[in-house]
CSV table of N, CA, C and O in Angstrom, one decimal:
chain,number,residue,atom,x,y,z
A,1,LEU,N,-33.7,-23.4,-0.4
A,1,LEU,CA,-32.8,-23.7,0.8
A,1,LEU,C,-33.1,-24.8,1.8
A,1,LEU,O,-32.2,-25.5,2.4
A,2,ASP,N,-34.5,-25.4,1.3
A,2,ASP,CA,-35.5,-26.5,1.6
A,2,ASP,C,-35.0,-27.1,3.1
A,2,ASP,O,-34.6,-27.4,3.8
A,3,GLY,N,-35.5,-25.6,3.8
A,3,GLY,CA,-36.0,-25.1,4.6
A,3,GLY,C,-34.7,-25.6,5.9
A,3,GLY,O,-34.6,-24.7,7.1
A,4,TRP,N,-33.5,-24.6,5.6
A,4,TRP,CA,-31.9,-24.6,6.2
A,4,TRP,C,-32.5,-23.0,6.4
A,4,TRP,O,-32.6,-22.1,5.4
A,5,GLN,N,-32.3,-22.3,7.6
A,5,GLN,CA,-32.3,-21.8,7.7
A,5,GLN,C,-31.0,-21.2,8.7
A,5,GLN,O,-31.5,-21.0,10.1
A,6,PRO,N,-30.6,-20.2,7.6
A,6,PRO,CA,-29.2,-20.0,8.9
A,6,PRO,C,-28.7,-18.5,9.6
A,6,PRO,O,-29.6,-18.2,9.5
A,7,THR,N,-28.1,-18.6,10.8
A,7,THR,CA,-28.0,-17.3,11.5
A,7,THR,C,-27.5,-16.3,11.0
A,7,THR,O,-27.4,-15.2,11.5
A,8,HIS,N,-25.8,-16.4,10.3
A,8,HIS,CA,-25.0,-15.2,9.5
A,8,HIS,C,-25.7,-16.0,7.7
A,8,HIS,O,-25.6,-16.5,7.2
A,9,LEU,N,-25.0,-14.3,7.1
A,9,LEU,CA,-24.7,-14.5,5.7
A,9,LEU,C,-23.7,-13.1,6.1
A,9,LEU,O,-23.6,-11.9,6.1
A,10,CYS,N,-23.0,-13.8,5.2
A,10,CYS,CA,-21.6,-13.6,4.8
A,10,CYS,C,-21.3,-13.1,3.2
A,10,CYS,O,-21.1,-14.5,2.6
A,11,TRP,N,-21.2,-12.5,2.4
A,11,TRP,CA,-21.5,-11.9,1.3
A,11,TRP,C,-20.1,-10.9,0.2
A,11,TRP,O,-19.7,-10.0,-0.1
A,12,PHE,N,-19.5,-12.3,-0.5
A,12,PHE,CA,-18.0,-12.5,-0.9
A,12,PHE,C,-18.1,-12.8,-1.9
A,12,PHE,O,-17.8,-13.6,-2.6
A,13,ALA,N,-18.8,-11.4,-3.2
A,13,ALA,CA,-19.0,-11.5,-4.4
A,13,ALA,C,-18.3,-10.4,-4.7
A,13,ALA,O,-17.7,-8.6,-4.5
A,14,SER,N,-17.4,-10.8,-5.4
A,14,SER,CA,-17.0,-10.3,-6.6
A,14,SER,C,-16.6,-10.9,-8.6
A,14,SER,O,-16.0,-11.4,-8.4
A,15,PRO,N,-17.9,-10.5,-8.8
A,15,PRO,CA,-17.4,-10.9,-10.4
A,15,PRO,C,-16.8,-10.8,-10.8
A,15,PRO,O,-16.0,-9.1,-10.7
A,16,PRO,N,-15.9,-10.9,-11.9
A,16,PRO,CA,-15.2,-10.2,-13.4
A,16,PRO,C,-15.7,-9.0,-13.6
A,16,PRO,O,-16.8,-8.5,-13.7
A,17,ARG,N,-14.5,-8.1,-13.6
A,17,ARG,CA,-14.4,-7.0,-13.8
A,17,ARG,C,-13.9,-6.5,-14.9
A,17,ARG,O,-13.4,-4.9,-15.2
A,18,SER,N,-14.2,-7.5,-16.1
A,18,SER,CA,-13.7,-7.2,-17.5
A,18,SER,C,-15.0,-6.7,-18.8
A,18,SER,O,-15.9,-6.3,-17.6
A,19,GLY,N,-14.3,-5.8,-19.4
A,19,GLY,CA,-15.3,-4.6,-19.8
A,19,GLY,C,-15.1,-3.2,-20.4
A,19,GLY,O,-15.7,-2.4,-20.9
A,20,GLY,N,-14.6,-2.7,-19.2
A,20,GLY,CA,-14.2,-1.1,-19.1
A,20,GLY,C,-13.3,-0.7,-19.8
A,20,GLY,O,-12.4,-1.8,-20.2
A,21,VAL,N,-13.8,0.5,-19.9
A,21,VAL,CA,-12.4,1.2,-20.3
A,21,VAL,C,-12.0,2.1,-19.4
A,21,VAL,O,-12.9,3.8,-19.2
A,22,ALA,N,-11.1,2.5,-18.7
A,22,ALA,CA,-10.8,3.4,-18.2
A,22,ALA,C,-11.1,5.1,-18.8
A,22,ALA,O,-10.7,5.4,-20.2
A,23,GLY,N,-11.4,6.0,-18.4
A,23,GLY,CA,-12.0,6.5,-18.0
A,23,GLY,C,-13.6,7.2,-19.3
A,23,GLY,O,-14.1,8.0,-19.2
A,24,LEU,N,-13.9,5.8,-19.2
A,24,LEU,CA,-15.3,5.4,-19.8
A,24,LEU,C,-16.2,5.0,-18.7
A,24,LEU,O,-16.0,3.6,-19.4
A,25,PHE,N,-17.7,5.3,-18.7
A,25,PHE,CA,-18.3,4.4,-17.6
A,25,PHE,C,-19.5,3.7,-18.5
A,25,PHE,O,-20.0,3.8,-19.2
A,26,SER,N,-19.3,2.3,-17.8
A,26,SER,CA,-20.0,1.9,-19.1
A,26,SER,C,-20.8,0.8,-18.4
A,26,SER,O,-21.2,0.3,-16.4
A,27,ASP,N,-21.7,1.5,-18.4
A,27,ASP,CA,-23.5,0.9,-18.3
A,27,ASP,C,-23.4,-0.6,-17.4
A,27,ASP,O,-24.3,-1.2,-17.6
A,28,ARG,N,-22.4,-1.3,-19.1
A,28,ARG,CA,-22.9,-2.9,-18.6
A,28,ARG,C,-21.9,-3.4,-17.9
A,28,ARG,O,-22.5,-4.5,-17.2
A,29,LEU,N,-20.9,-2.5,-17.4
A,29,LEU,CA,-20.2,-3.6,-16.8
A,29,LEU,C,-20.8,-2.9,-15.3
A,29,LEU,O,-20.9,-4.0,-14.5
A,30,HIS,N,-21.4,-1.6,-15.1
A,30,HIS,CA,-21.8,-1.1,-13.8
A,30,HIS,C,-23.2,-2.0,-13.6
A,30,HIS,O,-23.1,-2.3,-12.6
A,31,GLN,N,-24.4,-2.7,-14.2
A,31,GLN,CA,-25.1,-3.4,-13.9
A,31,GLN,C,-24.9,-5.2,-13.9
A,31,GLN,O,-25.2,-5.2,-13.2
A,32,GLN,N,-24.1,-5.4,-14.5
A,32,GLN,CA,-22.9,-6.8,-14.5
A,32,GLN,C,-22.6,-7.3,-13.5
A,32,GLN,O,-22.3,-7.8,-12.0
A,33,LEU,N,-21.7,-5.5,-12.3
A,33,LEU,CA,-21.5,-6.2,-10.9
A,33,LEU,C,-22.3,-5.8,-10.3
A,33,LEU,O,-22.7,-6.4,-9.3
A,34,SER,N,-23.2,-4.6,-11.0
A,34,SER,CA,-24.7,-4.2,-9.5
A,34,SER,C,-25.8,-6.4,-9.6
A,34,SER,O,-25.6,-5.5,-8.5
A,35,SER,N,-25.2,-6.5,-10.2
A,35,SER,CA,-26.4,-7.1,-10.3
A,35,SER,C,-25.9,-8.8,-9.6
A,35,SER,O,-27.0,-9.2,-8.6
A,36,VAL,N,-24.8,-8.8,-9.4
A,36,VAL,CA,-24.3,-9.9,-8.0
A,36,VAL,C,-23.9,-9.7,-7.2
A,36,VAL,O,-24.5,-9.6,-5.8
A,37,MET,N,-23.2,-7.9,-6.4
A,37,MET,CA,-22.9,-8.0,-5.4
A,37,MET,C,-24.6,-6.5,-5.0
A,37,MET,O,-24.3,-6.4,-4.0
A,38,VAL,N,-24.9,-6.5,-5.5
A,38,VAL,CA,-26.2,-6.0,-4.7
A,38,VAL,C,-27.6,-6.6,-5.3
A,38,VAL,O,-28.4,-7.0,-3.6
A,39,ASP,N,-27.8,-6.4,-6.2
A,39,ASP,CA,-29.3,-7.1,-6.8
A,39,ASP,C,-29.4,-8.7,-5.7
A,39,ASP,O,-30.6,-9.5,-5.5
A,40,ALA,N,-28.5,-9.1,-6.2
A,40,ALA,CA,-28.6,-10.9,-5.8
A,40,ALA,C,-28.7,-10.9,-4.1
A,40,ALA,O,-29.5,-11.7,-3.1
A,41,PHE,N,-28.0,-10.0,-3.7
A,41,PHE,CA,-27.8,-9.8,-1.5
A,41,PHE,C,-29.5,-9.4,-1.6
A,41,PHE,O,-29.6,-10.0,-0.8
A,42,GLU,N,-29.7,-8.2,-2.3
A,42,GLU,CA,-30.8,-8.5,-1.6
A,42,GLU,C,-31.8,-9.0,-2.3
A,42,GLU,O,-33.1,-9.4,-0.9
A,43,ARG,N,-32.1,-9.9,-3.0
A,43,ARG,CA,-33.2,-10.9,-3.3
A,43,ARG,C,-32.2,-11.9,-1.8
A,43,ARG,O,-33.2,-12.5,-1.2
A,44,GLN,N,-31.1,-12.0,-2.1
A,44,GLN,CA,-31.0,-13.7,-0.9
A,44,GLN,C,-31.6,-13.5,0.7
A,44,GLN,O,-31.9,-13.9,1.5
A,45,VAL,N,-31.5,-11.5,0.9
A,45,VAL,CA,-31.5,-11.6,2.5
A,45,VAL,C,-33.1,-11.7,2.4
A,45,VAL,O,-33.5,-11.7,4.0
A,46,ALA,N,-33.6,-10.9,1.7
A,46,ALA,CA,-35.2,-11.2,1.2
A,46,ALA,C,-35.6,-12.3,1.3
A,46,ALA,O,-36.2,-12.5,2.4
A,47,ASP,N,-35.2,-13.2,1.2
A,47,ASP,CA,-35.3,-15.2,1.0
A,47,ASP,C,-35.0,-15.3,2.7
A,47,ASP,O,-36.2,-16.8,3.2
A,48,LEU,N,-33.9,-15.1,3.7
A,48,LEU,CA,-34.2,-15.0,4.9
A,48,LEU,C,-34.4,-14.0,5.7
A,48,LEU,O,-34.0,-13.5,6.7
A,49,SER,N,-35.7,-13.2,6.1
A,49,SER,CA,-36.0,-12.1,6.3
A,49,SER,C,-36.5,-13.3,7.6
A,49,SER,O,-36.7,-11.9,8.8
A,50,ALA,N,-36.7,-14.2,7.9
A,50,ALA,CA,-36.9,-14.4,9.0
A,50,ALA,C,-35.8,-14.8,9.6
A,50,ALA,O,-35.2,-15.2,9.6
A,51,PRO,N,-36.7,-14.5,10.9
A,51,PRO,CA,-35.6,-15.2,11.9
A,51,PRO,C,-35.1,-16.6,11.5
A,51,PRO,O,-36.2,-17.4,11.3
A,52,PRO,N,-34.1,-17.0,12.1
A,52,PRO,CA,-32.9,-16.8,12.9
A,52,PRO,C,-31.7,-15.6,12.3
A,52,PRO,O,-31.1,-15.8,13.0
A,53,LEU,N,-32.3,-15.9,11.5
A,53,LEU,CA,-31.0,-14.7,10.4
A,53,LEU,C,-30.7,-13.9,11.7
A,53,LEU,O,-32.0,-12.4,11.8
A,54,ARG,N,-29.1,-13.7,12.6
A,54,ARG,CA,-28.9,-12.1,13.7
A,54,ARG,C,-28.0,-11.5,12.6
A,54,ARG,O,-27.5,-10.3,13.3
A,55,GLY,N,-27.5,-11.9,11.8
A,55,GLY,CA,-26.1,-10.9,11.0
A,55,GLY,C,-25.6,-11.0,9.7
A,55,GLY,O,-25.8,-11.7,9.1
A,56,VAL,N,-25.6,-9.8,9.1
A,56,VAL,CA,-24.6,-9.3,7.8
A,56,VAL,C,-23.5,-9.2,7.4
A,56,VAL,O,-23.4,-8.0,7.9
A,57,LEU,N,-22.3,-10.1,6.6
A,57,LEU,CA,-21.1,-9.1,6.5
A,57,LEU,C,-21.7,-9.0,5.3
A,57,LEU,O,-21.5,-10.2,4.1
A,58,TRP,N,-21.5,-7.7,4.5
A,58,TRP,CA,-20.9,-7.6,3.2
A,58,TRP,C,-20.1,-6.5,3.1
A,58,TRP,O,-20.3,-4.8,3.3
A,59,PRO,N,-19.0,-6.8,2.6
A,59,PRO,CA,-17.3,-5.7,3.0
A,59,PRO,C,-18.3,-5.1,1.5
A,59,PRO,O,-17.8,-4.7,-0.1
A,60,SER,N,-17.2,-4.0,2.3
A,60,SER,CA,-16.9,-3.2,0.9
A,60,SER,C,-16.0,-2.9,0.7
A,60,SER,O,-14.8,-3.0,1.5
A,61,SER,N,-14.8,-1.5,-0.2
A,61,SER,CA,-13.6,-1.3,-0.4
A,61,SER,C,-13.7,-0.1,0.3
A,61,SER,O,-13.1,1.2,0.2
A,62,GLU,N,-11.9,0.5,0.6
A,62,GLU,CA,-11.1,1.1,0.6
A,62,GLU,C,-11.6,2.0,-0.5
A,62,GLU,O,-11.4,3.3,-0.4
A,63,LEU,N,-11.3,1.6,-1.2
A,63,LEU,CA,-11.6,1.9,-3.0
A,63,LEU,C,-13.1,3.1,-3.0
A,63,LEU,O,-12.2,4.1,-3.8
A,64,ILE,N,-13.9,2.8,-2.5
A,64,ILE,CA,-14.3,3.7,-2.2
A,64,ILE,C,-14.3,5.4,-1.9
A,64,ILE,O,-14.6,6.6,-2.7
A,65,ASP,N,-13.1,5.6,-1.0
A,65,ASP,CA,-12.8,7.1,-0.7
A,65,ASP,C,-11.6,7.2,-1.4
A,65,ASP,O,-11.4,8.8,-1.5
A,66,ARG,N,-10.5,6.0,-2.5
A,66,ARG,CA,-9.5,6.8,-3.1
A,66,ARG,C,-9.1,5.9,-4.4
A,66,ARG,O,-8.9,5.5,-4.8
A,67,PRO,N,-10.9,6.9,-5.7
A,67,PRO,CA,-10.7,6.0,-6.0
A,67,PRO,C,-9.8,5.9,-7.3
A,67,PRO,O,-9.3,6.9,-7.5
A,68,GLY,N,-9.1,4.9,-7.8
A,68,GLY,CA,-8.3,5.0,-8.8
A,68,GLY,C,-9.0,5.1,-10.5
A,68,GLY,O,-10.0,4.5,-10.7
A,69,PRO,N,-7.5,4.9,-11.5
A,69,PRO,CA,-8.6,4.7,-12.8
A,69,PRO,C,-9.0,4.1,-13.0
A,69,PRO,O,-8.6,2.9,-12.5
A,70,GLY,N,-10.1,3.8,-13.8
A,70,GLY,CA,-10.8,3.0,-14.3
A,70,GLY,C,-11.4,1.6,-13.0
A,70,GLY,O,-11.8,0.6,-13.3
A,71,ASN,N,-11.5,2.4,-12.5
A,71,ASN,CA,-12.5,1.8,-11.5
A,71,ASN,C,-14.0,2.2,-11.1
A,71,ASN,O,-14.9,2.2,-9.9
A,72,ASP,N,-14.4,3.3,-11.1
A,72,ASP,CA,-16.0,3.7,-12.3
A,72,ASP,C,-17.4,3.6,-11.6
A,72,ASP,O,-17.7,3.2,-10.2
A,73,GLU,N,-17.5,2.6,-12.4
A,73,GLU,CA,-18.4,1.5,-12.3
A,73,GLU,C,-18.4,0.8,-11.1
A,73,GLU,O,-19.0,0.5,-10.3
A,74,LEU,N,-17.2,0.0,-10.5
A,74,LEU,CA,-17.2,-1.0,-9.1
A,74,LEU,C,-17.5,0.1,-8.0
A,74,LEU,O,-18.5,0.0,-6.7
A,75,VAL,N,-16.7,1.6,-8.1
A,75,VAL,CA,-17.0,2.3,-6.8
A,75,VAL,C,-18.2,2.7,-6.8
A,75,VAL,O,-19.1,3.0,-5.9
A,76,ALA,N,-18.9,3.1,-8.5
A,76,ALA,CA,-21.1,3.0,-7.9
A,76,ALA,C,-21.1,2.4,-8.0
A,76,ALA,O,-22.6,2.5,-6.7
A,77,VAL,N,-20.7,1.3,-7.8
A,77,VAL,CA,-22.0,-0.5,-7.0
A,77,VAL,C,-21.3,-0.3,-6.1
A,77,VAL,O,-22.4,-0.2,-4.8
A,78,LEU,N,-20.4,-0.1,-5.7
A,78,LEU,CA,-19.5,-0.1,-3.4
A,78,LEU,C,-21.1,0.6,-3.1
A,78,LEU,O,-21.4,0.3,-2.1
A,79,ALA,N,-20.5,1.9,-3.3
A,79,ALA,CA,-21.3,2.7,-3.1
A,79,ALA,C,-23.4,2.7,-2.8
A,79,ALA,O,-23.6,2.9,-1.8
A,80,ALA,N,-23.6,1.8,-3.8
A,80,ALA,CA,-25.4,1.6,-3.9
A,80,ALA,C,-24.9,0.1,-3.4
A,80,ALA,O,-26.5,0.3,-2.5
A,81,GLY,N,-23.9,-0.9,-2.8
A,81,GLY,CA,-24.4,-1.8,-2.3
A,81,GLY,C,-23.9,-1.2,-0.7
A,81,GLY,O,-24.8,-1.3,0.1
A,82,GLU,N,-23.8,0.3,-0.2
A,82,GLU,CA,-23.3,0.3,0.9
A,82,GLU,C,-24.4,0.3,1.8
A,82,GLU,O,-25.2,0.4,2.9
A,83,ALA,N,-25.2,1.6,0.8
A,83,ALA,CA,-26.3,2.0,1.5
A,83,ALA,C,-28.4,1.2,0.8
A,83,ALA,O,-28.3,1.0,1.9
A,84,SER,N,-27.6,0.4,0.4
A,84,SER,CA,-28.4,-1.0,0.7
A,84,SER,C,-27.9,-1.8,1.6
A,84,SER,O,-29.5,-2.4,2.4
A,85,CYS,N,-27.2,-2.0,2.2
A,85,CYS,CA,-27.2,-2.4,3.6
A,85,CYS,C,-27.4,-1.4,5.3
A,85,CYS,O,-28.3,-1.3,5.6
A,86,ARG,N,-27.5,0.0,4.9
A,86,ARG,CA,-27.3,0.4,5.5
A,86,ARG,C,-29.6,0.7,5.3
A,86,ARG,O,-29.9,0.7,6.8
A,87,ARG,N,-30.4,0.5,4.5
A,87,ARG,CA,-31.6,0.3,4.2
A,87,ARG,C,-32.0,-0.9,5.1
A,87,ARG,O,-33.0,-0.6,5.7
A,88,LEU,N,-31.2,-1.7,5.0
A,88,LEU,CA,-31.5,-2.9,6.1
A,88,LEU,C,-31.3,-3.0,7.1
A,88,LEU,O,-32.5,-3.3,7.9
A,89,ALA,N,-30.2,-2.5,7.7
A,89,ALA,CA,-30.3,-1.6,8.4
A,89,ALA,C,-31.3,-1.4,9.4
A,89,ALA,O,-31.6,-1.3,10.7
A,90,GLY,N,-32.4,-0.3,8.7
A,90,GLY,CA,-33.1,0.6,9.0
A,90,GLY,C,-33.9,-0.5,9.3
A,90,GLY,O,-34.4,0.3,10.3
A,91,SER,N,-34.3,-1.3,8.6
A,91,SER,CA,-35.8,-1.6,8.1
A,91,SER,C,-36.2,-3.2,9.1
A,91,SER,O,-36.7,-3.4,9.5
A,92,ARG,N,-34.2,-3.3,9.1
A,92,ARG,CA,-34.5,-4.8,10.5
A,92,ARG,C,-33.2,-4.8,11.6
A,92,ARG,O,-32.9,-4.9,11.7
A,93,PRO,N,-33.5,-3.9,12.6
A,93,PRO,CA,-32.4,-3.5,13.8
A,93,PRO,C,-32.8,-3.8,13.8
A,93,PRO,O,-31.7,-4.4,15.6
A,94,GLU,N,-33.4,-6.0,14.5
A,94,GLU,CA,-33.1,-7.4,15.1
A,94,GLU,C,-31.7,-7.1,13.8
A,94,GLU,O,-31.4,-8.3,15.1
A,95,LEU,N,-31.3,-7.3,13.4
A,95,LEU,CA,-30.3,-7.7,11.8
A,95,LEU,C,-29.2,-6.7,11.9
A,95,LEU,O,-29.0,-5.9,12.7
A,96,SER,N,-27.7,-7.4,13.2
A,96,SER,CA,-26.8,-6.8,12.6
A,96,SER,C,-26.1,-7.1,11.6
A,96,SER,O,-25.4,-8.0,10.9
A,97,VAL,N,-25.9,-5.7,10.6
A,97,VAL,CA,-25.5,-6.1,9.3
A,97,VAL,C,-24.1,-4.8,9.2
A,97,VAL,O,-23.9,-3.8,10.1
A,98,HIS,N,-23.5,-5.4,9.1
A,98,HIS,CA,-21.6,-4.9,9.4
A,98,HIS,C,-21.2,-5.1,7.9
A,98,HIS,O,-21.4,-5.4,7.5
A,99,VAL,N,-21.0,-3.6,7.9
A,99,VAL,CA,-20.1,-3.1,6.2
A,99,VAL,C,-18.8,-2.9,6.3
A,99,VAL,O,-18.8,-1.6,6.2
A,100,PRO,N,-17.6,-3.3,6.9
A,100,PRO,CA,-16.5,-2.6,6.8
A,100,PRO,C,-15.9,-2.6,5.3
A,100,PRO,O,-16.5,-3.2,4.7
A,101,ARG,N,-15.0,-1.4,5.4
A,101,ARG,CA,-14.6,-1.3,4.1
A,101,ARG,C,-12.5,-1.2,4.2
A,101,ARG,O,-12.0,-1.1,5.2
A,102,TRP,N,-12.7,-2.7,3.9
A,102,TRP,CA,-11.6,-3.4,3.5
A,102,TRP,C,-10.1,-3.0,2.5
A,102,TRP,O,-10.3,-2.4,2.4
A,103,PRO,N,-9.3,-3.1,3.6
A,103,PRO,CA,-8.1,-2.7,2.6
A,103,PRO,C,-7.8,-3.3,0.9
A,103,PRO,O,-8.8,-4.7,1.5
A,104,ARG,N,-7.0,-3.5,0.4
A,104,ARG,CA,-6.4,-3.9,-0.8
A,104,ARG,C,-6.4,-5.2,0.4
A,104,ARG,O,-5.4,-4.8,1.1
A,105,LEU,N,-6.5,-6.5,-0.2
A,105,LEU,CA,-5.9,-8.0,-0.3
A,105,LEU,C,-5.8,-9.0,-1.4
A,105,LEU,O,-6.0,-8.4,-2.4
A,106,ALA,N,-4.8,-9.7,-1.0
A,106,ALA,CA,-4.3,-10.4,-1.7
A,106,ALA,C,-5.1,-11.2,-2.7
A,106,ALA,O,-6.0,-12.1,-1.6
A,107,THR,N,-6.3,-11.8,-3.1
A,107,THR,CA,-6.6,-12.5,-4.2
A,107,THR,C,-6.7,-12.6,-5.7
A,107,THR,O,-5.4,-11.4,-6.3
A,108,ASP,N,-7.0,-13.8,-6.2
A,108,ASP,CA,-6.9,-13.1,-8.1
A,108,ASP,C,-6.8,-11.9,-8.8
A,108,ASP,O,-6.7,-11.6,-9.4
A,109,GLN,N,-8.0,-11.4,-8.7
A,109,GLN,CA,-8.3,-10.1,-8.6
A,109,GLN,C,-7.4,-8.6,-8.5
A,109,GLN,O,-7.1,-8.2,-9.4
A,110,THR,N,-6.7,-8.6,-7.3
A,110,THR,CA,-5.7,-8.0,-7.5
A,110,THR,C,-4.2,-7.8,-7.8
A,110,THR,O,-3.4,-7.4,-7.5
A,111,ALA,N,-4.8,-8.9,-8.3
A,111,ALA,CA,-2.4,-10.2,-9.0
A,111,ALA,C,-2.1,-8.8,-9.8
A,111,ALA,O,-3.4,-8.3,-10.3
A,112,SER,N,-0.5,-8.5,-9.4
A,112,SER,CA,-0.6,-7.4,-9.9
A,112,SER,C,1.5,-7.9,-10.3
A,112,SER,O,2.1,-8.7,-8.9
A,113,LEU,N,2.1,-7.4,-11.8
A,113,LEU,CA,3.3,-7.6,-11.6
A,113,LEU,C,4.1,-6.6,-10.7
A,113,LEU,O,5.3,-6.6,-10.9
A,114,LEU,N,3.4,-5.7,-11.0
A,114,LEU,CA,4.3,-4.3,-9.7
A,114,LEU,C,4.4,-4.3,-8.5
A,114,LEU,O,3.2,-4.5,-8.3
A,115,PRO,N,4.9,-4.0,-7.8
A,115,PRO,CA,5.0,-4.2,-6.7
A,115,PRO,C,3.6,-3.4,-5.5
A,115,PRO,O,3.3,-2.2,-6.1
A,116,VAL,N,2.9,-4.2,-4.9
A,116,VAL,CA,2.3,-3.7,-4.4
A,116,VAL,C,1.8,-3.8,-2.9
A,116,VAL,O,1.6,-5.7,-3.0
A,117,GLU,N,0.7,-3.0,-2.0
A,117,GLU,CA,1.2,-2.9,-0.9
A,117,GLU,C,0.1,-4.1,-0.4
A,117,GLU,O,-1.0,-3.3,-0.8
A,118,TYR,N,-0.1,-5.1,0.0
A,118,TYR,CA,-2.2,-5.7,0.7
A,118,TYR,C,-2.1,-5.9,2.4
A,118,TYR,O,-0.7,-6.2,2.5
A,119,ALA,N,-2.8,-5.7,2.5
A,119,ALA,CA,-3.7,-6.3,3.8
A,119,ALA,C,-3.3,-7.8,4.2
A,119,ALA,O,-3.3,-7.9,3.5
A,120,ASP,N,-2.8,-8.1,5.6
A,120,ASP,CA,-3.0,-9.8,5.8
A,120,ASP,C,-4.6,-10.0,5.6
A,120,ASP,O,-5.5,-9.6,6.4
A,121,THR,N,-5.2,-10.8,5.0
A,121,THR,CA,-6.2,-11.7,4.6
A,121,THR,C,-6.8,-12.2,5.6
A,121,THR,O,-8.3,-11.5,6.0
A,122,ALA,N,-6.1,-12.8,6.4
A,122,ALA,CA,-6.8,-13.8,7.4
A,122,ALA,C,-7.2,-12.4,8.8
A,122,ALA,O,-8.2,-13.2,8.6
A,123,SER,N,-6.6,-11.5,9.0
A,123,SER,CA,-6.5,-10.6,9.7
A,123,SER,C,-7.6,-9.7,9.6
A,123,SER,O,-9.0,-9.5,10.3
A,124,VAL,N,-7.7,-9.7,8.2
A,124,VAL,CA,-9.0,-8.5,8.1
A,124,VAL,C,-10.1,-9.5,7.6
A,124,VAL,O,-11.3,-9.0,8.7
A,125,MET,N,-10.1,-10.5,7.3
A,125,MET,CA,-11.8,-11.4,7.4
A,125,MET,C,-11.9,-11.9,9.2
A,125,MET,O,-13.1,-11.6,9.0
A,126,LEU,N,-10.5,-12.1,9.3
A,126,LEU,CA,-11.1,-12.7,11.1
A,126,LEU,C,-11.6,-11.2,11.7
A,126,LEU,O,-12.6,-11.9,11.8
A,127,ALA,N,-11.7,-10.3,11.3
A,127,ALA,CA,-11.8,-8.9,12.4
A,127,ALA,C,-13.2,-8.5,11.9
A,127,ALA,O,-14.2,-8.8,12.7
A,128,ALA,N,-13.6,-8.9,10.7
A,128,ALA,CA,-14.6,-9.0,10.5
A,128,ALA,C,-16.3,-9.6,10.7
A,128,ALA,O,-16.9,-9.8,11.3
A,129,LEU,N,-15.2,-11.4,10.7
A,129,LEU,CA,-16.7,-12.0,11.5
A,129,LEU,C,-16.7,-12.1,12.7
A,129,LEU,O,-17.7,-12.5,13.8
A,130,ARG,N,-15.4,-11.8,13.6
A,130,ARG,CA,-16.0,-11.7,15.0
A,130,ARG,C,-16.5,-10.8,15.2
A,130,ARG,O,-17.1,-10.3,16.4
A,131,ALA,N,-16.8,-9.1,13.8
A,131,ALA,CA,-18.0,-8.9,14.7
A,131,ALA,C,-19.1,-8.6,14.9
A,131,ALA,O,-20.2,-7.6,15.3
A,132,LEU,N,-19.1,-9.6,13.7
A,132,LEU,CA,-21.3,-10.6,13.8
A,132,LEU,C,-21.6,-10.8,15.1
A,132,LEU,O,-20.1,-10.8,15.5
A,133,PRO,N,-23.1,-10.8,15.5
A,133,PRO,CA,-23.3,-11.3,16.4
A,133,PRO,C,-23.2,-13.2,17.2
A,133,PRO,O,-23.4,-13.3,15.7
A,134,ASN,N,-22.8,-13.5,17.7
A,134,ASN,CA,-23.0,-15.6,18.1
A,134,ASN,C,-24.3,-15.3,17.7
A,134,ASN,O,-25.5,-14.9,17.9
């Protein structure tokens, strides 16, 4: 980081989810998602362990509450990420760790030809950012 010390970390990791097969848990896909969404996050937070880091945003998803077919690997990684954030919050009480479960948002990865209801992306993101300390 060449001396740069951020006050906030917002982890918007969304690696491609290709390679999974509905009904079959793919260890390879699980590891691919976990390496970006959890492992890299933990390494980054460790690199920023000294103050002035005050706030962390790690958005999860409502998908964890109602998984659909073909999402087993992602749901497992979301649960692991939330657990990682709980451990972080417990070990660093001075750090505000915000882990909202976002509704479905319109992104390149959620684009569909079928009619799908999306939450307002800007409103959801703004609310999450406002929940972080100044």
